[in-house]
GROMACS .gro file of C-alpha atoms in nm:
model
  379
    1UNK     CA    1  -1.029   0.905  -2.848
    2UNK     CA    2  -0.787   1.061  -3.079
    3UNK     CA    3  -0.486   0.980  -2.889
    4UNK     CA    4  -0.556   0.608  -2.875
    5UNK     CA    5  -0.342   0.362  -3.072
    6UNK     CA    6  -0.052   0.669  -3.070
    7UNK     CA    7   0.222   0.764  -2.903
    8UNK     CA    8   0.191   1.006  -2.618
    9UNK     CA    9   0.404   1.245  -2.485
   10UNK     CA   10   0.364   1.358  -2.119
   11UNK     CA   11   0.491   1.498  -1.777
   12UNK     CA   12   0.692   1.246  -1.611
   13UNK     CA   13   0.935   1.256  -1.295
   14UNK     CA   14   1.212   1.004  -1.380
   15UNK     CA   15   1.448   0.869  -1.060
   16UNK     CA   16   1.784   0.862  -1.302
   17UNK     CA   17   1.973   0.753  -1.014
   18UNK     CA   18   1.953   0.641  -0.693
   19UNK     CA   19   1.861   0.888  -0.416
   20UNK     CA   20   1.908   1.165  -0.654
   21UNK     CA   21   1.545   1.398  -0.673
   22UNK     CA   22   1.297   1.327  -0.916
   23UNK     CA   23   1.374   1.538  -1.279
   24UNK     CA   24   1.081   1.609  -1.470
   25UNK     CA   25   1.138   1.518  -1.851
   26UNK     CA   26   0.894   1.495  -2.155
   27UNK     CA   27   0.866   1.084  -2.204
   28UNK     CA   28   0.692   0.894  -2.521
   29UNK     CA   29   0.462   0.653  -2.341
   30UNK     CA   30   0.335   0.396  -2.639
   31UNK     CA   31  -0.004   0.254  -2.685
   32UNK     CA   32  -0.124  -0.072  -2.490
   33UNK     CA   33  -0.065  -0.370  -2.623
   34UNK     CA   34  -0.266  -0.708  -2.622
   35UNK     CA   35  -0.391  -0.688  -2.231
   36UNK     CA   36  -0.293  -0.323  -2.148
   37UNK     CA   37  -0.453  -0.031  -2.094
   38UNK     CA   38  -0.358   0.325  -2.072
   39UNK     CA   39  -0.436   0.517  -1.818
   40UNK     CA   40  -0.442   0.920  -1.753
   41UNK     CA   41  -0.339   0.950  -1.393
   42UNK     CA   42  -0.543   1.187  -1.225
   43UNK     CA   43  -0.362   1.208  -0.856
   44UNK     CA   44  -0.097   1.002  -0.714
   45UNK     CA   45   0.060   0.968  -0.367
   46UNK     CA   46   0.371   0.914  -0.211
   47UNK     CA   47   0.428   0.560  -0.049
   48UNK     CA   48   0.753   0.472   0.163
   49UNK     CA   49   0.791   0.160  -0.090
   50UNK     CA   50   0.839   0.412  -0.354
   51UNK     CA   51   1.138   0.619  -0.173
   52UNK     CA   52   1.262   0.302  -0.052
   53UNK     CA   53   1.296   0.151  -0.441
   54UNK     CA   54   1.434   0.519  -0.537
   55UNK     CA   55   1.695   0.469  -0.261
   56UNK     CA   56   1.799   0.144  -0.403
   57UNK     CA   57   1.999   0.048  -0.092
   58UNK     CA   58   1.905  -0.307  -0.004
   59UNK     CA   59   1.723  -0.439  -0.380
   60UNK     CA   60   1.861  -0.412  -0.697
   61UNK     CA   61   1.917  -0.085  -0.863
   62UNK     CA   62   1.697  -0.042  -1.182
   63UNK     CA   63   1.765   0.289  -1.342
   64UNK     CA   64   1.624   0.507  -1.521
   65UNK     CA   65   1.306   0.430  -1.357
   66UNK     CA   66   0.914   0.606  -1.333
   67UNK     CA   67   0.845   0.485  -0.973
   68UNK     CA   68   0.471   0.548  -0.809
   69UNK     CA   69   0.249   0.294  -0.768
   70UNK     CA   70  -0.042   0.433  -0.544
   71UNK     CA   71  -0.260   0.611  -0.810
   72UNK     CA   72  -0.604   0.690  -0.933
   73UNK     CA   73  -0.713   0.807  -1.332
   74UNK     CA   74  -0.894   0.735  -1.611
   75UNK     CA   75  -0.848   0.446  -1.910
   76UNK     CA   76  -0.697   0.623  -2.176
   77UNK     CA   77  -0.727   0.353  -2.411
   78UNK     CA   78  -0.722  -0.006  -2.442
   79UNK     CA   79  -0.534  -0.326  -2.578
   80UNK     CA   80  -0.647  -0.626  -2.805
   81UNK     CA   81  -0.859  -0.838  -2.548
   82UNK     CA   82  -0.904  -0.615  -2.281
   83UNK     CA   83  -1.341  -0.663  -2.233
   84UNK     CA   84  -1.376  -0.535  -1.888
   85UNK     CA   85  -1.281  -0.157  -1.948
   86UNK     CA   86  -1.337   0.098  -2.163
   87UNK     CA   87  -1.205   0.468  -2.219
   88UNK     CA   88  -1.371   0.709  -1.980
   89UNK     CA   89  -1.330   0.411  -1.701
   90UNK     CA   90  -1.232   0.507  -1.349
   91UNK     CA   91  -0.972   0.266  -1.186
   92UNK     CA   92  -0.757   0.218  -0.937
   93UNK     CA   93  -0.400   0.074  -1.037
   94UNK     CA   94  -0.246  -0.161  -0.756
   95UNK     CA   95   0.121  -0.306  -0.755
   96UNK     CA   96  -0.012  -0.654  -0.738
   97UNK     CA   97  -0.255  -0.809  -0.991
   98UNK     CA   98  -0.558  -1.065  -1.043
   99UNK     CA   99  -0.527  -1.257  -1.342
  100UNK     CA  100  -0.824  -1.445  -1.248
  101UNK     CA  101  -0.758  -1.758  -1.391
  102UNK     CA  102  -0.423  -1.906  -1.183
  103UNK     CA  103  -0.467  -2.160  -0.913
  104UNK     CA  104  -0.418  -1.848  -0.676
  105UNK     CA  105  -0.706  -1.641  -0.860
  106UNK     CA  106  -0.904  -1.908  -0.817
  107UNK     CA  107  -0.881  -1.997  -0.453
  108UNK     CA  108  -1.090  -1.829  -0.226
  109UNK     CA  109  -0.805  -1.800   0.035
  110UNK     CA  110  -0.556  -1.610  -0.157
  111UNK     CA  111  -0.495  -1.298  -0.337
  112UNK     CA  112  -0.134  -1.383  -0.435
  113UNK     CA  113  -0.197  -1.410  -0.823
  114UNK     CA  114   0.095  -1.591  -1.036
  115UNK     CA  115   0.096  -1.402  -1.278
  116UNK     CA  116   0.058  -1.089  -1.179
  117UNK     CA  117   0.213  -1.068  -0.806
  118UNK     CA  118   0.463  -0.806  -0.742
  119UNK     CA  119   0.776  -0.772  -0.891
  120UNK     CA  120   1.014  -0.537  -0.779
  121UNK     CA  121   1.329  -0.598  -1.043
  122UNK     CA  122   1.122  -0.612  -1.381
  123UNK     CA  123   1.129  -0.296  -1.505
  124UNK     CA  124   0.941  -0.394  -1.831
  125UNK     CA  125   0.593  -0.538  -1.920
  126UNK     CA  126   0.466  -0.859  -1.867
  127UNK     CA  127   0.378  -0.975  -2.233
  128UNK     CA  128   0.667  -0.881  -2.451
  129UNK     CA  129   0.944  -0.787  -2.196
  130UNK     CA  130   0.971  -0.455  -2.344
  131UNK     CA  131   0.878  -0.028  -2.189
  132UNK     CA  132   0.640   0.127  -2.311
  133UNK     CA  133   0.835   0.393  -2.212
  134UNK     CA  134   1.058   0.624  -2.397
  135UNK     CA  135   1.275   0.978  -2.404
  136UNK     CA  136   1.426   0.999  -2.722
  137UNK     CA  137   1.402   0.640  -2.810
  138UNK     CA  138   1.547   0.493  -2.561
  139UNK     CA  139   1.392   0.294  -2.263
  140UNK     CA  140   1.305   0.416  -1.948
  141UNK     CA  141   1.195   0.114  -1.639
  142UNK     CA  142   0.858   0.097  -1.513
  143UNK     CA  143   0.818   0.007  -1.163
  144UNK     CA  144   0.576  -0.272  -0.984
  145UNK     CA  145   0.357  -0.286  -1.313
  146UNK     CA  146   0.194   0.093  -1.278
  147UNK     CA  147   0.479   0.402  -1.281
  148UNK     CA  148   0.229   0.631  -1.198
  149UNK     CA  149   0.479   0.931  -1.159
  150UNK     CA  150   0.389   0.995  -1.549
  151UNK     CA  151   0.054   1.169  -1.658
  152UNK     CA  152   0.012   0.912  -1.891
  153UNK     CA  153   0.092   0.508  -1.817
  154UNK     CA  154   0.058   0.135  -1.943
  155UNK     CA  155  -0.061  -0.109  -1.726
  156UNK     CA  156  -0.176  -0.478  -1.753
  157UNK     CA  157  -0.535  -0.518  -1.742
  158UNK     CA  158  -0.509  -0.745  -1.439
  159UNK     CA  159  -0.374  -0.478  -1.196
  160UNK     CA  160  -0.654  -0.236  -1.254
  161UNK     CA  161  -0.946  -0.193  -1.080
  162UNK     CA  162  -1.239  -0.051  -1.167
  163UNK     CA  163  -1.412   0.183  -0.934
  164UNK     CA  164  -1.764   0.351  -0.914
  165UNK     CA  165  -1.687   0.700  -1.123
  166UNK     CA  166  -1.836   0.900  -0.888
  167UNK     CA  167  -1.567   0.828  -0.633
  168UNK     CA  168  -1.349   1.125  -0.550
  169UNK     CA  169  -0.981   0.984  -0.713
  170UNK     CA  170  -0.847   1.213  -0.503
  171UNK     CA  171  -0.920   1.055  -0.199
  172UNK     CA  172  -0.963   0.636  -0.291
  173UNK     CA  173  -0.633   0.711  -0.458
  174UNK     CA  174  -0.539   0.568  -0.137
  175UNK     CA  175  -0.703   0.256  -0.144
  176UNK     CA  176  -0.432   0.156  -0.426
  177UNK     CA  177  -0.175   0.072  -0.201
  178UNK     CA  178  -0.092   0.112   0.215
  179UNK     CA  179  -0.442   0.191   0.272
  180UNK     CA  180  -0.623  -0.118   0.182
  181UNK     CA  181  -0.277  -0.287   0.309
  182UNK     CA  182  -0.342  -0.191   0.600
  183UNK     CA  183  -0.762  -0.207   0.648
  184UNK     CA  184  -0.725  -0.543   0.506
  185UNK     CA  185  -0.472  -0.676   0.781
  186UNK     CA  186  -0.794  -0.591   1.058
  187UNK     CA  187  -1.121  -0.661   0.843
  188UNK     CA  188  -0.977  -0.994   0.669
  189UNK     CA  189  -0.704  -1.144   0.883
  190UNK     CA  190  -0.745  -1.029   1.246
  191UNK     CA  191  -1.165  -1.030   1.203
  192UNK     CA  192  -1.173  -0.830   1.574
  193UNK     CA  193  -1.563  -0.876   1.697
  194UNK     CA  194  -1.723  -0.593   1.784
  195UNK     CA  195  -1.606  -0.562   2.179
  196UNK     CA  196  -1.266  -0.689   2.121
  197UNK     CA  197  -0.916  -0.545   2.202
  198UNK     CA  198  -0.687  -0.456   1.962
  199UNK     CA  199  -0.305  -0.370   1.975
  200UNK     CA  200  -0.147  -0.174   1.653
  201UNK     CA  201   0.239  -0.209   1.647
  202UNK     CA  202   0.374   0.098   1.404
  203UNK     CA  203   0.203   0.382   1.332
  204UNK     CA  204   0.270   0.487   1.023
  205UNK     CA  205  -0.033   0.540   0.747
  206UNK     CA  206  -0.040   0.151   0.752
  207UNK     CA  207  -0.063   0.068   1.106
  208UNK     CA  208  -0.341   0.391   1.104
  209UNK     CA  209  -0.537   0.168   0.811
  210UNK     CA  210  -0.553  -0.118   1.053
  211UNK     CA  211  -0.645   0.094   1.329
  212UNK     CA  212  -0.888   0.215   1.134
  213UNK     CA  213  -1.017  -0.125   1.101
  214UNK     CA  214  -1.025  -0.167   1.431
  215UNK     CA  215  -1.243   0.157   1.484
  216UNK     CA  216  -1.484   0.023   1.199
  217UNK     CA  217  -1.478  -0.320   1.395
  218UNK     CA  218  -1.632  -0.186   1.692
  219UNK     CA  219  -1.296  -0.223   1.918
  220UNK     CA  220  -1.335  -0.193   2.295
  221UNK     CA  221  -0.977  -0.096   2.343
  222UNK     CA  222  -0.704  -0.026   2.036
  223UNK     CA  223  -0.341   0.006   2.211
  224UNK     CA  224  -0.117   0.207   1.957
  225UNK     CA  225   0.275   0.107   1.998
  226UNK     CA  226   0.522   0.303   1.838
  227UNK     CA  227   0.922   0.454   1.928
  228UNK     CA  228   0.773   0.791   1.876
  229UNK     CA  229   0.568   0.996   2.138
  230UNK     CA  230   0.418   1.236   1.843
  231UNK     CA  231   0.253   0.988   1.708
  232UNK     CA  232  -0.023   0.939   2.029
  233UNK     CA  233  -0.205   1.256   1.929
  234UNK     CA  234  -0.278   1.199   1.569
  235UNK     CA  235  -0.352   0.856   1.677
  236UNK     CA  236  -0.647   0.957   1.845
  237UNK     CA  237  -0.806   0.991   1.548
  238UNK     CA  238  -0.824   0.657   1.396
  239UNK     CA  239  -0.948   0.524   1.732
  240UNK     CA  240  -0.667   0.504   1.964
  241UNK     CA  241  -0.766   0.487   2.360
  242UNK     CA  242  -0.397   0.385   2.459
  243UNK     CA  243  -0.038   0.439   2.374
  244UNK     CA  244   0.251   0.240   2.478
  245UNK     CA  245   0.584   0.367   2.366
  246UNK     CA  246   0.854   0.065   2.414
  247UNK     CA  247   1.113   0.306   2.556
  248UNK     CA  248   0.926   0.388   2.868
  249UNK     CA  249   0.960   0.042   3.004
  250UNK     CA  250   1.207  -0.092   3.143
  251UNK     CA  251   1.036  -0.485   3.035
  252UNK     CA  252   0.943  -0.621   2.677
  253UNK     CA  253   0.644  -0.414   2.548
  254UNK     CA  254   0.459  -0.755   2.534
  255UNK     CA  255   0.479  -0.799   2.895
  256UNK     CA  256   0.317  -0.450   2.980
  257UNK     CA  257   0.075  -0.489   2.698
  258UNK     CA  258  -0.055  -0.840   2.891
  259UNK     CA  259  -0.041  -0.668   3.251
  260UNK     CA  260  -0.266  -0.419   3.072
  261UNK     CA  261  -0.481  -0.596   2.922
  262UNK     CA  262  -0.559  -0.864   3.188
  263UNK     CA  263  -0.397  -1.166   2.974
  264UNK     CA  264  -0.325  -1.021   2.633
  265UNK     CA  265  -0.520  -0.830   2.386
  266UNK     CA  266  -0.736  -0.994   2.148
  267UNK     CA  267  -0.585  -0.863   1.824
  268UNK     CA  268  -0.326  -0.772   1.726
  269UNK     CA  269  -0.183  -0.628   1.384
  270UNK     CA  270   0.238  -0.539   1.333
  271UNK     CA  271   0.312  -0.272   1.063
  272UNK     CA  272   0.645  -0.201   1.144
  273UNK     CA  273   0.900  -0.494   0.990
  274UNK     CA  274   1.107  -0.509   1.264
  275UNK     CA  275   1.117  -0.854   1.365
  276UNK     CA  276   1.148  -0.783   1.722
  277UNK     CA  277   0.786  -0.552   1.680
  278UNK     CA  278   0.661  -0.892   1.517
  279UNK     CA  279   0.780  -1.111   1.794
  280UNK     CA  280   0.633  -0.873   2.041
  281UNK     CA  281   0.294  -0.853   1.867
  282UNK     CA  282   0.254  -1.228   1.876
  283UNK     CA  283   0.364  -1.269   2.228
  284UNK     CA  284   0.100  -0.975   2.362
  285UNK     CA  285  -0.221  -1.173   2.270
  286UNK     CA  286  -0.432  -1.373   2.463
  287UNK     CA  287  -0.407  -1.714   2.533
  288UNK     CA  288  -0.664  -1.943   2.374
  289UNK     CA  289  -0.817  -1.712   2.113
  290UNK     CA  290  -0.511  -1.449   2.074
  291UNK     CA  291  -0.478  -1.382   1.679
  292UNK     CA  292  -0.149  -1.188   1.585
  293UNK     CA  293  -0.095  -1.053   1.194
  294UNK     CA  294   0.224  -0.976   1.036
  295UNK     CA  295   0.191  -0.690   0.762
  296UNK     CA  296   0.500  -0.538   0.762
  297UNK     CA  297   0.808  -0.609   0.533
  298UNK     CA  298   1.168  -0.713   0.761
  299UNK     CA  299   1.496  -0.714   0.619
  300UNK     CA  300   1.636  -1.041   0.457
  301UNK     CA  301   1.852  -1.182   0.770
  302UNK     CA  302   1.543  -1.094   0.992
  303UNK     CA  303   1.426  -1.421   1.207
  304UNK     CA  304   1.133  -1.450   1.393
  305UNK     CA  305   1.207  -1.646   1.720
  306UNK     CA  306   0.952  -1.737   1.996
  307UNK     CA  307   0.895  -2.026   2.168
  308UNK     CA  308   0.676  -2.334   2.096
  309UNK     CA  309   0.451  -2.271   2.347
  310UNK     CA  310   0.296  -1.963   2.245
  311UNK     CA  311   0.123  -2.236   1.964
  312UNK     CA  312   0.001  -2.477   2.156
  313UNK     CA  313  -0.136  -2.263   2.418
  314UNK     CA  314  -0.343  -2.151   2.132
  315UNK     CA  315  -0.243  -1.830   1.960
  316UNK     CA  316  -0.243  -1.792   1.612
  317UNK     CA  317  -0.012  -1.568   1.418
  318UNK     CA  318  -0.101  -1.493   1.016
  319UNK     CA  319   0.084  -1.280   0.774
  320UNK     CA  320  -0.101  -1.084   0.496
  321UNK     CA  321  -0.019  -0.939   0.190
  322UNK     CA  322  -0.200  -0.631   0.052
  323UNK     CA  323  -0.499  -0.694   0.333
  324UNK     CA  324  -0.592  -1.016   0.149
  325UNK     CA  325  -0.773  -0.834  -0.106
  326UNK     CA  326  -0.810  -0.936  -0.485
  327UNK     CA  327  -0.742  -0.612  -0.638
  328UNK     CA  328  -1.004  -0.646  -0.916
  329UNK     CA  329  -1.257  -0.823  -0.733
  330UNK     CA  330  -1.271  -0.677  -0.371
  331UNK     CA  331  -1.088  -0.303  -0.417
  332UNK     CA  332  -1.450  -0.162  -0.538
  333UNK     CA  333  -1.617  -0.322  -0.239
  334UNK     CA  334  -1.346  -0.080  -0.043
  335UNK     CA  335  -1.447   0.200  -0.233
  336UNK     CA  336  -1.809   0.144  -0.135
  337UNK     CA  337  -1.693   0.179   0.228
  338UNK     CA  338  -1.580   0.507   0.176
  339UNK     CA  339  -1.867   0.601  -0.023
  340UNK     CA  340  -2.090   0.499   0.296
  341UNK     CA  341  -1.877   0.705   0.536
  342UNK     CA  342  -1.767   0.381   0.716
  343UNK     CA  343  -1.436   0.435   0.631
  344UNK     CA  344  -1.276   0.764   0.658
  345UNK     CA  345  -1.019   0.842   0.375
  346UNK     CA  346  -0.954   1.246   0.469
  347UNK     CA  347  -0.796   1.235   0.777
  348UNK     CA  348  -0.505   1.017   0.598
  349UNK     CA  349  -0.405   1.297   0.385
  350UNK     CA  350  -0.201   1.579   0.605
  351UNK     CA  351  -0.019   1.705   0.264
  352UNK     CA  352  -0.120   1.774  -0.117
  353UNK     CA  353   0.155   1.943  -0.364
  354UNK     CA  354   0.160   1.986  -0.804
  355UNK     CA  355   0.302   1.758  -0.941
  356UNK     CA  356   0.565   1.982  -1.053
  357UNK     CA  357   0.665   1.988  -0.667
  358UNK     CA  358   0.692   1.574  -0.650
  359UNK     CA  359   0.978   1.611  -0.476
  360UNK     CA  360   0.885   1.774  -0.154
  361UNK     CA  361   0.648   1.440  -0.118
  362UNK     CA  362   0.963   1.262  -0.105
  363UNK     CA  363   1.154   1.545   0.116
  364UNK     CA  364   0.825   1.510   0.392
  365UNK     CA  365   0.890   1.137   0.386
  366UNK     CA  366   1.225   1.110   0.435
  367UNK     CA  367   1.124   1.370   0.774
  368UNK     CA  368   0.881   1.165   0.863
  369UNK     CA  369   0.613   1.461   0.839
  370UNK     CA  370   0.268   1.369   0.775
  371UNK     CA  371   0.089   1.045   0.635
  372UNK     CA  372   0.036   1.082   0.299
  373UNK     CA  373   0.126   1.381   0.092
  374UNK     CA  374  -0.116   1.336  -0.231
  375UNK     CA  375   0.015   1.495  -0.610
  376UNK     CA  376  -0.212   1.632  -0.835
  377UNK     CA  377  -0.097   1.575  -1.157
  378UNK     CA  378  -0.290   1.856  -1.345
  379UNK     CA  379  -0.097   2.110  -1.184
   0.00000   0.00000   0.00000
C-alpha cells in the first residue's frame, strides 16, 4: 500500500486527563516496527475497563493516553518478521496476547502468555519502549497494547487475531474483549452439560456472555442475580428462566439460590467483582459436583472468605481470565460460532454512534444504559 512504511495521520480521541471527555485531535501514528502491524480500525466499542482506566481512580494515571481496546479492522501494514498477516487481513485486536512460544503459550491449560499478558501501566510498545504515537512530536500513551480509539494503530503481532474476512467487524468486534470474557467463563471453565443448572451473578454484557453460554450449553435452568430489577427483562433474552435480586431477601442470596434449586445449582459463573457476589456464587452450588467460576475483577483489599468445608464436600471454584481463550489460536474458532448462528452477537449491541460522538459511549456507560454502544469509525 502506499501508506506503508510512512507516517500516518488520523482521527484519534485522546483522554488528556483523567475523567475529562475524549478530544478529538489529528495524531502521527508511525509505521510498525520488527513484530507490529498496523491496523485500520474499522469499528470499536466501549468496554467499562476502558472508562474505568480513563477515570484513573484506583491504577496509576497514564496521560495523555488513546484508550479502546475492543476493536475490529484491517492490517494496514506490517513489521520485519511478522509471517502470519498480510495487508488486506481481517483481525481482531485483544488486550492480552499469544506469543506462542513461552512456557504459558505452550501449555495447553493456560492462555496467560508472558510476554504478552496485559499490562495496564505501559503506555509504550513492547520491543523498544517507545509510542508509536505522536501530535506534534511528542508522545502520546497507548493503552493495553491496541488504543483502538485512533483510525489508525500499532499493535504487536501477538495480540492480533486473524478472523475469516467475511465476518461482519461490526458485530465480532465484540469477541475482542467482554464477549469472549464472558462465553469463555461457561464453554471452558464451568463446561455446564446439556440439562444442567446454571446461576449468573452480574448482569452486565459479561455476565450476559456467560449466560449466553449457558443458553448454547443446553441449560435446564439459568438463575440471573443482579441489585437491579431492570435487568430481568433484557435477561430473558440470553436465556434467563429466573431472577433473584439479593435485596428481596431477607437471607444470603446463596441460601435462597440452594432452597431453589433443591441443593445448589450446578454452575455457576460471578461477573460482578464484588467479593461478597464471589463468595455467594461459590457457596450456591451443589455439593459433590458444584463448579463455581470467578470472572470478575475485585478491588485490591478484597478477600474471599468461606469456610473449609465447602472443599471437601466437593465443590470446586476456578477463576478465568479472558474465558481461557488463546487469542490467536481459539478467537477464530469464536468467530465461527457466530458465523453458524450458535452464538448470537446482535442482541449485545443496544447502541451504535460516529465516532465523532465517542463520547456519548462513555456518557451511556457511566448511566448504565445499554450493553454495548459500538463506534463506527468512518463516520
Amino acid at each position: 500500500m502506499a501508506t506503508a512504511g510512512k507516517v500516518i495521520k488520523c482521527k484519534a480521541a485522546v483522554a488528556w486527563e483523567a475523567g475529562k471527555p475524549l478530544s478529538m485531535e489529528e495524531v502521527e501514528v508511525a509505521p510498525p516496527q520488527a513484530m507490529e502491524v498496523r491496523v485500520k480500525i474499522l469499528y470499536t466499542a466501549l468496554c467499562h475497563t476502558d472508562v474505568y482506566f480513563w477515570e484513573a481512580k484506583g491504577q496509576t494515571p497514564v496521560f495523555p493516553r488513546i484508550l479502546g481496546h475492543e476493536a475490529g479492522g484491517i492490517v494496514e501494514s506490517v513489521g520485519e518478521g511478522v509471517t502470519e498477516l498480510v495487508p488486506g487481513d481481517h483481525v481482531l485486536p485483544v488486550f492480552t496476547g499469544e506469543c506462542k512460544e513461552c512456557a504459558h503459550c505452550m501449555s495447553e491449560e493456560s492462555n496467560l502468555c508472558d510476554l504478552l499478558r496485559i499490562n495496564v501501566d505501559r503506555g509504550v510498545m513492547i520491543g523498544d519502549g517507545q509510542s508509536r504515537f505522536t501530535i506534534d512530536g511528542k508522545p502520546i500513551f497507548h493503552f493495553v497494547g491496541t488504543s483502538t480509539f485512533s483510525e489508525y494503530t500499532v499493535i504487536h503481532v501477538g495480540c492480533l487475531a486473524k478472523i475469516d474476512p467475511e465476518a461482519p467487524l461490526d458485530k465480532v468486534c465484540l469477541l475482542s474483549c467482554g464477549i469472549s470474557t464472558g462465553l469463555g467463563a461457561t464453554l471452558n471453565v464451568a463446561k455446564p452439560k446439556k440439562g444442567m443448572t446454571v446461576a449468573i451473578f452480574g448482569l452486565g454484557a459479561v455476565g450476559l456472555a456467560a449466560m449466553e453460554g449457558a443458553r448454547m450449553s443446553g441449560a435446564s435452568r439459568i438463575i440471573g442475580v443482579d441489585l437491579n430489577p431492570a435487568k430481568h427483562e433484557q435477561a430473558k433474552k440470553f436465556g434467563c428462566t429466573d431472577f433473584v435480586n439479593p435485596k428481596d431477601h431477607t437471607k444470603p442470596v446463596q441460601e435462597v439460590i440452594v432452597e431453589m434449586t433443591d441443593g445448589g445449582v450446578d454452575r455457576a459463573v460471578e461477573c460482578t467483582g464484588n467479593a461478597d457476589a464471589m463468595i455467594s456464587a461459590f457457596e450456591c452450588v451443589h455439593d459433590g459436583w458444584g463448579v463455581a467460576v470467578l470472572v470478575g475483577v475485585a478491588h485490591k483489599e478484597a478477600v474471599f472468605k468461606t469456610h473449609p468445608m465447602n472443599f471437601l464436600n466437593e465443590r470446586t471454584l476456578r477463576g478465568t481470565f479472558f474465558g481461557n481463550y488463546k487469542p490467536r489460536t481459539d478467537l477464530p474458532g469464536v468467530v465461527d460460532m457466530y458465523m453458524r448462528k450458535e452464538l448470537e452477537l446482535d442482541k449485545f449491541i443496544t447502541h451504535s454512534v460516529p465516532f465523532s460522538q465517542i463520547n456519548t459511549a462513555f456518557d451511556l456507560m457511566l448511566k448504565g444504559e445499554g450493553l454495548r454502544c459500538v463506534i463506527r469509525m468512518d463516520e
